[in-house]
PDB file of C-alpha atoms in Angstrom:
ATOM      1  CA  MET A1472      -0.089   0.056   0.253  1.00  0.00           C
ATOM      2  CA  ALA A1473       1.393   3.288  -0.964  1.00  0.00           C
ATOM      3  CA  LYS A1474       1.843   5.659   1.927  1.00  0.00           C
ATOM      4  CA  MET A1475       0.417   8.614   1.742  1.00  0.00           C
ATOM      5  CA  VAL A1476       2.611  11.707   2.123  1.00  0.00           C
ATOM      6  CA  LYS A1477       0.741  14.333   4.588  1.00  0.00           C
ATOM      7  CA  LYS A1478       0.524  17.759   2.976  1.00  0.00           C
ATOM      8  CA  LYS A1479       2.248  20.850   5.058  1.00  0.00           C
ATOM      9  CA  PRO A1480      -0.578  23.290   6.162  1.00  0.00           C
ATOM     10  CA  ALA A1481      -0.638  26.349   3.877  1.00  0.00           C
ATOM     11  CA  LEU A1482       0.889  29.538   6.231  1.00  0.00           C
ATOM     12  CA  PRO A1483      -1.674  32.152   5.732  1.00  0.00           C
ATOM     13  CA  PRO A1484      -1.038  35.273   3.496  1.00  0.00           C
ATOM     14  CA  HIS A1485       1.221  38.233   4.894  1.00  0.00           C
ATOM     15  CA  GLU A1486       1.887  41.192   3.713  1.00  0.00           C
ATOM     16  CA  GLU A1487       5.477  42.681   3.210  1.00  0.00           C
ATOM     17  CA  HIS A1488       7.113  44.856   5.891  1.00  0.00           C
ATOM     18  CA  ALA A1489       9.663  47.547   4.405  1.00  0.00           C
ATOM     19  CA  ASP A1490      12.315  47.934   6.043  1.00  0.00           C
ATOM     20  CA  GLU A1491      12.021  50.826   8.526  1.00  0.00           C
ATOM     21  CA  THR A1492      15.206  50.703  10.032  1.00  0.00           C
ATOM     22  CA  TRP A1493      16.085  54.424   8.251  1.00  0.00           C
ATOM     23  CA  LEU A1494      13.989  56.193  11.004  1.00  0.00           C
ATOM     24  CA  ILE A1495      16.564  55.939  13.149  1.00  0.00           C
ATOM     25  CA  PRO A1496      19.008  57.902  11.597  1.00  0.00           C
ATOM     26  CA  TYR A1497      16.739  60.225   9.927  1.00  0.00           C
ATOM     27  CA  SER A1498      14.697  61.540  13.313  1.00  0.00           C
ATOM     28  CA  ASP A1499      18.801  61.460  14.596  1.00  0.00           C
ATOM     29  CA  LEU A1500      19.218  63.893  12.049  1.00  0.00           C
ATOM     30  CA  LEU A1501      16.212  66.061  12.906  1.00  0.00           C
ATOM     31  CA  THR A1502      17.346  66.053  16.449  1.00  0.00           C
ATOM     32  CA  LEU A1503      20.648  67.661  15.491  1.00  0.00           C
ATOM     33  CA  LEU A1504      19.204  70.052  13.264  1.00  0.00           C
ATOM     34  CA  LEU A1505      17.043  71.267  15.937  1.00  0.00           C
ATOM     35  CA  ALA A1506      19.681  71.609  18.394  1.00  0.00           C
ATOM     36  CA  LEU A1507      21.576  73.844  15.332  1.00  0.00           C
ATOM     37  CA  PHE A1508      18.985  75.699  14.837  1.00  0.00           C
ATOM     38  CA  ILE A1509      18.795  76.269  18.966  1.00  0.00           C
ATOM     39  CA  VAL A1510      22.599  77.011  19.011  1.00  0.00           C
ATOM     40  CA  LEU A1511      21.780  79.354  15.939  1.00  0.00           C
ATOM     41  CA  PHE A1512      19.152  81.325  17.660  1.00  0.00           C
ATOM     42  CA  ALA A1513      20.821  81.816  20.768  1.00  0.00           C
ATOM     43  CA  SER A1514      24.525  83.121  19.372  1.00  0.00           C
ATOM     44  CA  SER A1515      22.329  85.841  17.106  1.00  0.00           C
ATOM     45  CA  SER A1516      22.161  89.274  17.579  1.00  0.00           C
ATOM     46  CA  LEU A1517      18.545  89.243  19.319  1.00  0.00           C
ATOM     47  CA  ASP A1518      18.312  91.592  22.106  1.00  0.00           C
ATOM     48  CA  LYS A1519      18.796  90.116  25.440  1.00  0.00           C
ATOM     49  CA  ASN A1520      16.281  92.155  26.900  1.00  0.00           C
ATOM     50  CA  LYS A1521      13.469  90.911  24.644  1.00  0.00           C
ATOM     51  CA  ALA A1522      14.203  87.383  24.589  1.00  0.00           C
ATOM     52  CA  ALA A1523      14.028  87.542  28.230  1.00  0.00           C
ATOM     53  CA  GLN A1524      10.675  89.140  27.501  1.00  0.00           C
ATOM     54  CA  ILE A1525       9.591  86.215  25.277  1.00  0.00           C
ATOM     55  CA  GLN A1526      11.305  83.591  27.587  1.00  0.00           C
ATOM     56  CA  TYR A1527       9.124  84.769  30.788  1.00  0.00           C
ATOM     57  CA  ALA A1528       6.216  85.189  28.806  1.00  0.00           C
ATOM     58  CA  LEU A1529       6.518  81.799  27.070  1.00  0.00           C
ATOM     59  CA  ALA A1530       6.905  80.166  30.928  1.00  0.00           C
ATOM     60  CA  ALA A1531       3.802  81.859  32.294  1.00  0.00           C
ATOM     61  CA  ALA A1532       1.605  81.118  29.351  1.00  0.00           C
ATOM     62  CA  PHE A1533       2.349  77.188  29.708  1.00  0.00           C
ATOM     63  CA  SER A1534       2.359  77.233  33.244  1.00  0.00           C
ATOM     64  CA  ASN A1535      -1.061  79.683  33.119  1.00  0.00           C
ATOM     65  CA  ALA A1536       0.553  81.598  35.487  1.00  0.00           C
ATOM     66  CA  THR A1537      -1.556  85.130  36.288  1.00  0.00           C
ATOM     67  CA  ALA A1538      -0.079  88.228  36.043  1.00  0.00           C
ATOM     68  CA  ASP A1539       0.376  89.945  39.334  1.00  0.00           C
ATOM     69  CA  PRO A1540       1.663  93.345  39.409  1.00  0.00           C
ATOM     70  CA  LEU A1541       3.875  92.943  42.890  1.00  0.00           C
ATOM     71  CA  SER A1542       5.431  88.829  42.040  1.00  0.00           C
ATOM     72  CA  GLY A1543       8.564  90.600  41.022  1.00  0.00           C
ATOM     73  CA  THR A1544       9.347  88.786  37.970  1.00  0.00           C
ATOM     74  CA  ILE A1545      12.310  89.287  35.897  1.00  0.00           C
ATOM     75  CA  ILE A1546      10.044  90.185  33.196  1.00  0.00           C
ATOM     76  CA  ASN A1547       8.480  93.190  34.975  1.00  0.00           C
ATOM     77  CA  PHE A1548      11.952  94.124  36.737  1.00  0.00           C
ATOM     78  CA  LEU A1549      12.918  94.461  33.239  1.00  0.00           C
ATOM     79  CA  ASN A1550       9.876  96.657  32.203  1.00  0.00           C
ATOM     80  CA  ASP A1551      10.213  98.784  35.429  1.00  0.00           C
ATOM     81  CA  ALA A1552      13.681  99.067  34.630  1.00  0.00           C
ATOM     82  CA  GLN A1553      13.034 100.294  31.630  1.00  0.00           C
ATOM     83  CA  ASP A1554      10.877 102.855  32.398  1.00  0.00           C
ATOM     84  CA  MET A1555      13.030 104.411  35.246  1.00  0.00           C
ATOM     85  CA  ASN A1556      15.392 105.366  31.554  1.00  0.00           C
ATOM     86  CA  LEU A1557      18.230 104.026  33.388  1.00  0.00           C
ATOM     87  CA  GLU A1558      19.687 103.112  29.541  1.00  0.00           C
ATOM     88  CA  ASP A1559      20.169 106.867  29.549  1.00  0.00           C
ATOM     89  CA  ASP A1560      22.253 106.587  32.432  1.00  0.00           C
ATOM     90  CA  GLY A1561      24.103 103.968  30.224  1.00  0.00           C
ATOM     91  CA  VAL A1562      23.372 101.190  31.950  1.00  0.00           C
ATOM     92  CA  ILE A1563      22.873  97.436  30.187  1.00  0.00           C
ATOM     93  CA  ILE A1564      19.219  96.433  31.159  1.00  0.00           C
ATOM     94  CA  SER A1565      19.275  92.271  30.369  1.00  0.00           C
ATOM     95  CA  SER A1566      18.851  89.135  32.221  1.00  0.00           C
ATOM     96  CA  ASP A1567      20.669  85.422  32.210  1.00  0.00           C
ATOM     97  CA  ALA A1568      19.908  82.441  33.955  1.00  0.00           C
ATOM     98  CA  GLN A1569      20.611  83.777  37.575  1.00  0.00           C
ATOM     99  CA  GLY A1570      18.510  86.814  36.947  1.00  0.00           C
ATOM    100  CA  ALA A1571      18.255  90.162  36.326  1.00  0.00           C
ATOM    101  CA  THR A1572      21.128  91.883  35.102  1.00  0.00           C
ATOM    102  CA  LEU A1573      22.315  95.866  35.117  1.00  0.00           C
ATOM    103  CA  GLU A1574      25.453  96.526  33.802  1.00  0.00           C
ATOM    104  CA  MET A1575      27.702  99.986  34.040  1.00  0.00           C
ATOM    105  CA  THR A1576      31.054 100.192  32.902  1.00  0.00           C
ATOM    106  CA  THR A1577      33.614 101.512  35.548  1.00  0.00           C
ATOM    107  CA  ILE A1578      34.615 104.512  33.349  1.00  0.00           C
ATOM    108  CA  ASN A1579      31.210 105.810  34.215  1.00  0.00           C
ATOM    109  CA  LEU A1580      31.664 105.147  37.875  1.00  0.00           C
ATOM    110  CA  PHE A1581      35.241 105.462  38.542  1.00  0.00           C
ATOM    111  CA  ASP A1582      38.430 107.205  37.789  1.00  0.00           C
ATOM    112  CA  LYS A1583      41.197 104.901  36.280  1.00  0.00           C
ATOM    113  CA  GLY A1584      42.849 102.822  39.303  1.00  0.00           C
ATOM    114  CA  SER A1585      40.134 104.505  41.795  1.00  0.00           C
ATOM    115  CA  VAL A1586      37.562 103.288  44.009  1.00  0.00           C
ATOM    116  CA  ASN A1587      36.045 106.152  44.680  1.00  0.00           C
ATOM    117  CA  ILE A1588      32.096 106.614  42.772  1.00  0.00           C
ATOM    118  CA  LYS A1589      32.219 109.930  40.613  1.00  0.00           C
ATOM    119  CA  ALA A1590      30.127 112.278  41.821  1.00  0.00           C
ATOM    120  CA  GLU A1591      28.406 112.325  38.503  1.00  0.00           C
ATOM    121  CA  ALA A1592      27.608 108.701  39.049  1.00  0.00           C
ATOM    122  CA  ILE A1593      25.578 108.809  42.579  1.00  0.00           C
ATOM    123  CA  PRO A1594      22.175 110.321  40.507  1.00  0.00           C
ATOM    124  CA  THR A1595      22.179 106.620  38.708  1.00  0.00           C
ATOM    125  CA  ILE A1596      22.733 104.399  41.530  1.00  0.00           C
ATOM    126  CA  LYS A1597      20.227 106.352  43.734  1.00  0.00           C
ATOM    127  CA  LYS A1598      17.373 105.844  40.838  1.00  0.00           C
ATOM    128  CA  ILE A1599      18.596 102.028  41.106  1.00  0.00           C
ATOM    129  CA  SER A1600      18.631 101.594  44.744  1.00  0.00           C
ATOM    130  CA  THR A1601      15.019 102.937  44.497  1.00  0.00           C
ATOM    131  CA  LEU A1602      13.742 100.675  42.114  1.00  0.00           C
ATOM    132  CA  LEU A1603      15.285  97.685  43.832  1.00  0.00           C
ATOM    133  CA  ASP A1604      14.189  98.686  47.219  1.00  0.00           C
ATOM    134  CA  SER A1605      10.145  99.106  46.148  1.00  0.00           C
ATOM    135  CA  ASN A1606       7.933  96.610  46.962  1.00  0.00           C
ATOM    136  CA  LYS A1607       8.072  94.537  44.242  1.00  0.00           C
ATOM    137  CA  TYR A1608      11.558  93.595  45.058  1.00  0.00           C
ATOM    138  CA  ARG A1609      12.775  94.322  48.305  1.00  0.00           C
ATOM    139  CA  ARG A1610      12.632  90.302  49.112  1.00  0.00           C
ATOM    140  CA  PHE A1611      15.339  89.328  46.684  1.00  0.00           C
ATOM    141  CA  ARG A1612      19.120  89.066  47.063  1.00  0.00           C
ATOM    142  CA  ILE A1613      21.598  91.231  45.473  1.00  0.00           C
ATOM    143  CA  VAL A1614      24.960  90.277  44.050  1.00  0.00           C
ATOM    144  CA  VAL A1615      27.657  93.070  43.040  1.00  0.00           C
ATOM    145  CA  GLU A1616      30.580  92.320  40.832  1.00  0.00           C
ATOM    146  CA  GLY A1617      33.645  94.278  39.854  1.00  0.00           C
ATOM    147  CA  HIS A1618      35.227  93.155  36.920  1.00  0.00           C
ATOM    148  CA  THR A1619      38.543  94.607  34.916  1.00  0.00           C
ATOM    149  CA  ASP A1620      39.998  94.092  31.886  1.00  0.00           C
ATOM    150  CA  ASP A1621      43.452  92.068  31.229  1.00  0.00           C
ATOM    151  CA  THR A1622      45.821  94.613  31.970  1.00  0.00           C
ATOM    152  CA  SER A1623      46.991  96.040  35.397  1.00  0.00           C
ATOM    153  CA  GLU A1624      44.302  99.047  36.570  1.00  0.00           C
ATOM    154  CA  SER A1625      44.956  99.528  40.023  1.00  0.00           C
ATOM    155  CA  GLN A1626      47.356 102.083  41.088  1.00  0.00           C
ATOM    156  CA  ILE A1627      46.485 102.279  44.656  1.00  0.00           C
ATOM    157  CA  ALA A1628      49.408 100.507  46.950  1.00  0.00           C
ATOM    158  CA  GLU A1629      47.080  99.166  49.356  1.00  0.00           C
ATOM    159  CA  LEU A1630      45.549  97.328  46.091  1.00  0.00           C
ATOM    160  CA  PRO A1631      48.077  95.484  44.371  1.00  0.00           C
ATOM    161  CA  SER A1632      46.058  93.565  41.714  1.00  0.00           C
ATOM    162  CA  ASN A1633      42.902  93.533  39.881  1.00  0.00           C
ATOM    163  CA  TRP A1634      41.726  91.214  42.231  1.00  0.00           C
ATOM    164  CA  GLU A1635      41.706  93.515  45.288  1.00  0.00           C
ATOM    165  CA  LEU A1636      40.708  96.586  42.900  1.00  0.00           C
ATOM    166  CA  SER A1637      37.542  94.700  41.599  1.00  0.00           C
ATOM    167  CA  ALA A1638      36.658  93.489  44.865  1.00  0.00           C
ATOM    168  CA  ALA A1639      36.756  97.046  46.268  1.00  0.00           C
ATOM    169  CA  ARG A1640      34.436  98.828  43.391  1.00  0.00           C
ATOM    170  CA  ALA A1641      32.025  96.131  43.946  1.00  0.00           C
ATOM    171  CA  GLY A1642      31.921  97.236  47.851  1.00  0.00           C
ATOM    172  CA  ALA A1643      31.941 100.571  46.851  1.00  0.00           C
ATOM    173  CA  VAL A1644      28.916 100.498  44.909  1.00  0.00           C
ATOM    174  CA  VAL A1645      27.161  97.882  47.600  1.00  0.00           C
ATOM    175  CA  ARG A1646      27.676 100.706  50.034  1.00  0.00           C
ATOM    176  CA  THR A1647      26.533 103.674  48.244  1.00  0.00           C
ATOM    177  CA  MET A1648      23.435 101.625  47.794  1.00  0.00           C
ATOM    178  CA  ILE A1649      23.307 100.660  51.389  1.00  0.00           C
ATOM    179  CA  SER A1650      23.483 104.898  52.249  1.00  0.00           C
ATOM    180  CA  ASN A1651      20.201 104.868  49.984  1.00  0.00           C
ATOM    181  CA  GLY A1652      18.519 102.979  51.996  1.00  0.00           C
ATOM    182  CA  MET A1653      18.904  99.568  51.246  1.00  0.00           C
ATOM    183  CA  ASP A1654      19.401  96.508  53.634  1.00  0.00           C
ATOM    184  CA  ASN A1655      22.674  95.407  54.310  1.00  0.00           C
ATOM    185  CA  ASN A1656      21.720  91.908  54.552  1.00  0.00           C
ATOM    186  CA  ARG A1657      20.533  91.604  51.111  1.00  0.00           C
ATOM    187  CA  PHE A1658      24.002  92.307  49.257  1.00  0.00           C
ATOM    188  CA  LYS A1659      27.004  90.345  48.294  1.00  0.00           C
ATOM    189  CA  ALA A1660      30.478  91.804  46.922  1.00  0.00           C
ATOM    190  CA  VAL A1661      32.329  89.744  44.420  1.00  0.00           C
ATOM    191  CA  GLY A1662      35.923  90.823  43.033  1.00  0.00           C
ATOM    192  CA  LEU A1663      36.283  88.802  39.737  1.00  0.00           C
ATOM    193  CA  ALA A1664      39.103  90.236  38.424  1.00  0.00           C
ATOM    194  CA  GLY A1665      39.589  89.766  34.568  1.00  0.00           C
ATOM    195  CA  ILE A1666      38.979  86.033  34.359  1.00  0.00           C
ATOM    196  CA  SER A1667      35.248  87.087  33.119  1.00  0.00           C
ATOM    197  CA  PRO A1668      35.718  89.530  30.265  1.00  0.00           C
ATOM    198  CA  ALA A1669      32.504  89.648  28.194  1.00  0.00           C
ATOM    199  CA  TYR A1670      34.465  90.596  25.537  1.00  0.00           C
ATOM    200  CA  PRO A1671      37.682  89.376  24.335  1.00  0.00           C
ATOM    201  CA  ASN A1672      40.687  91.464  25.325  1.00  0.00           C
ATOM    202  CA  LEU A1673      43.148  90.704  22.429  1.00  0.00           C
ATOM    203  CA  ASN A1674      42.343  90.020  18.829  1.00  0.00           C
ATOM    204  CA  PRO A1675      43.674  86.866  17.029  1.00  0.00           C
ATOM    205  CA  TYR A1676      47.395  88.316  16.762  1.00  0.00           C
ATOM    206  CA  GLY A1677      47.312  88.998  20.253  1.00  0.00           C
ATOM    207  CA  GLU A1678      47.111  92.342  19.805  1.00  0.00           C
ATOM    208  CA  PRO A1679      44.886  94.728  22.174  1.00  0.00           C
ATOM    209  CA  ILE A1680      41.404  95.877  21.674  1.00  0.00           C
ATOM    210  CA  PRO A1681      41.147  98.774  23.721  1.00  0.00           C
ATOM    211  CA  GLU A1682      37.295  99.333  22.954  1.00  0.00           C
ATOM    212  CA  ASN A1683      36.676  95.667  24.339  1.00  0.00           C
ATOM    213  CA  ARG A1684      38.758  96.070  27.396  1.00  0.00           C
ATOM    214  CA  ILE A1685      36.465  99.330  27.924  1.00  0.00           C
ATOM    215  CA  LYS A1686      33.476  97.690  27.870  1.00  0.00           C
ATOM    216  CA  ASN A1687      34.852  94.416  30.392  1.00  0.00           C
ATOM    217  CA  ARG A1688      36.054  96.998  33.231  1.00  0.00           C
ATOM    218  CA  ARG A1689      32.454  97.308  34.425  1.00  0.00           C
ATOM    219  CA  VAL A1690      29.842  96.285  37.994  1.00  0.00           C
ATOM    220  CA  ILE A1691      27.174  93.866  37.056  1.00  0.00           C
ATOM    221  CA  ILE A1692      24.243  94.317  39.672  1.00  0.00           C
ATOM    222  CA  ARG A1693      22.959  90.893  39.397  1.00  0.00           C
ATOM    223  CA  ILE A1694      19.242  90.396  40.979  1.00  0.00           C
ATOM    224  CA  GLU A1695      18.732  86.799  41.932  1.00  0.00           C
ATOM    225  CA  PHE A1696      14.796  85.997  41.369  1.00  0.00           C
TER     226      PHE A1696
END
């Protein structure tokens, strides 16, 4: 008797699937492009004040935060500082990851090598003190940073280096603000010498850039929100 061969059951029909592994490197490419655009945007010449306002407005929108005129947010501070026309006094109003900043070049505050604030700069510091001592901002701490360029600017024997000079200048601004009625416990004075320049002191050939050195000699009043 012939042996019957058992037929193999037919497999159910199935669709061919395209190879989708290409999606992984494609998504990585999109991520890299996004990072590139973020870097380009951050390094653009967009006004820092406007950028800060956009940042905090978006944060408030996404968190459904209500606008409180006494909340003392950074965006409120930037607007209030502008309303006081501090920019007309040579003050740069800006912000960073640590809070709002008011920046003044020391050429407007001190004579070369000196730690005595010029008489013409006192009204500007008084305006800043009035703003920072208002009800909206009285609860925030303040850091005053002294900065120099890369030269030996100090001409005082008791201040042998830019470390002492920058610290003394920061302290002079703090003392002036305290004399305007501000609370001593809100302040911290820091001397950073020339370790944190805002602009390069030298060009690629090692030659000095005088205008940048002037900008790097500055005092920054930082409000910690």
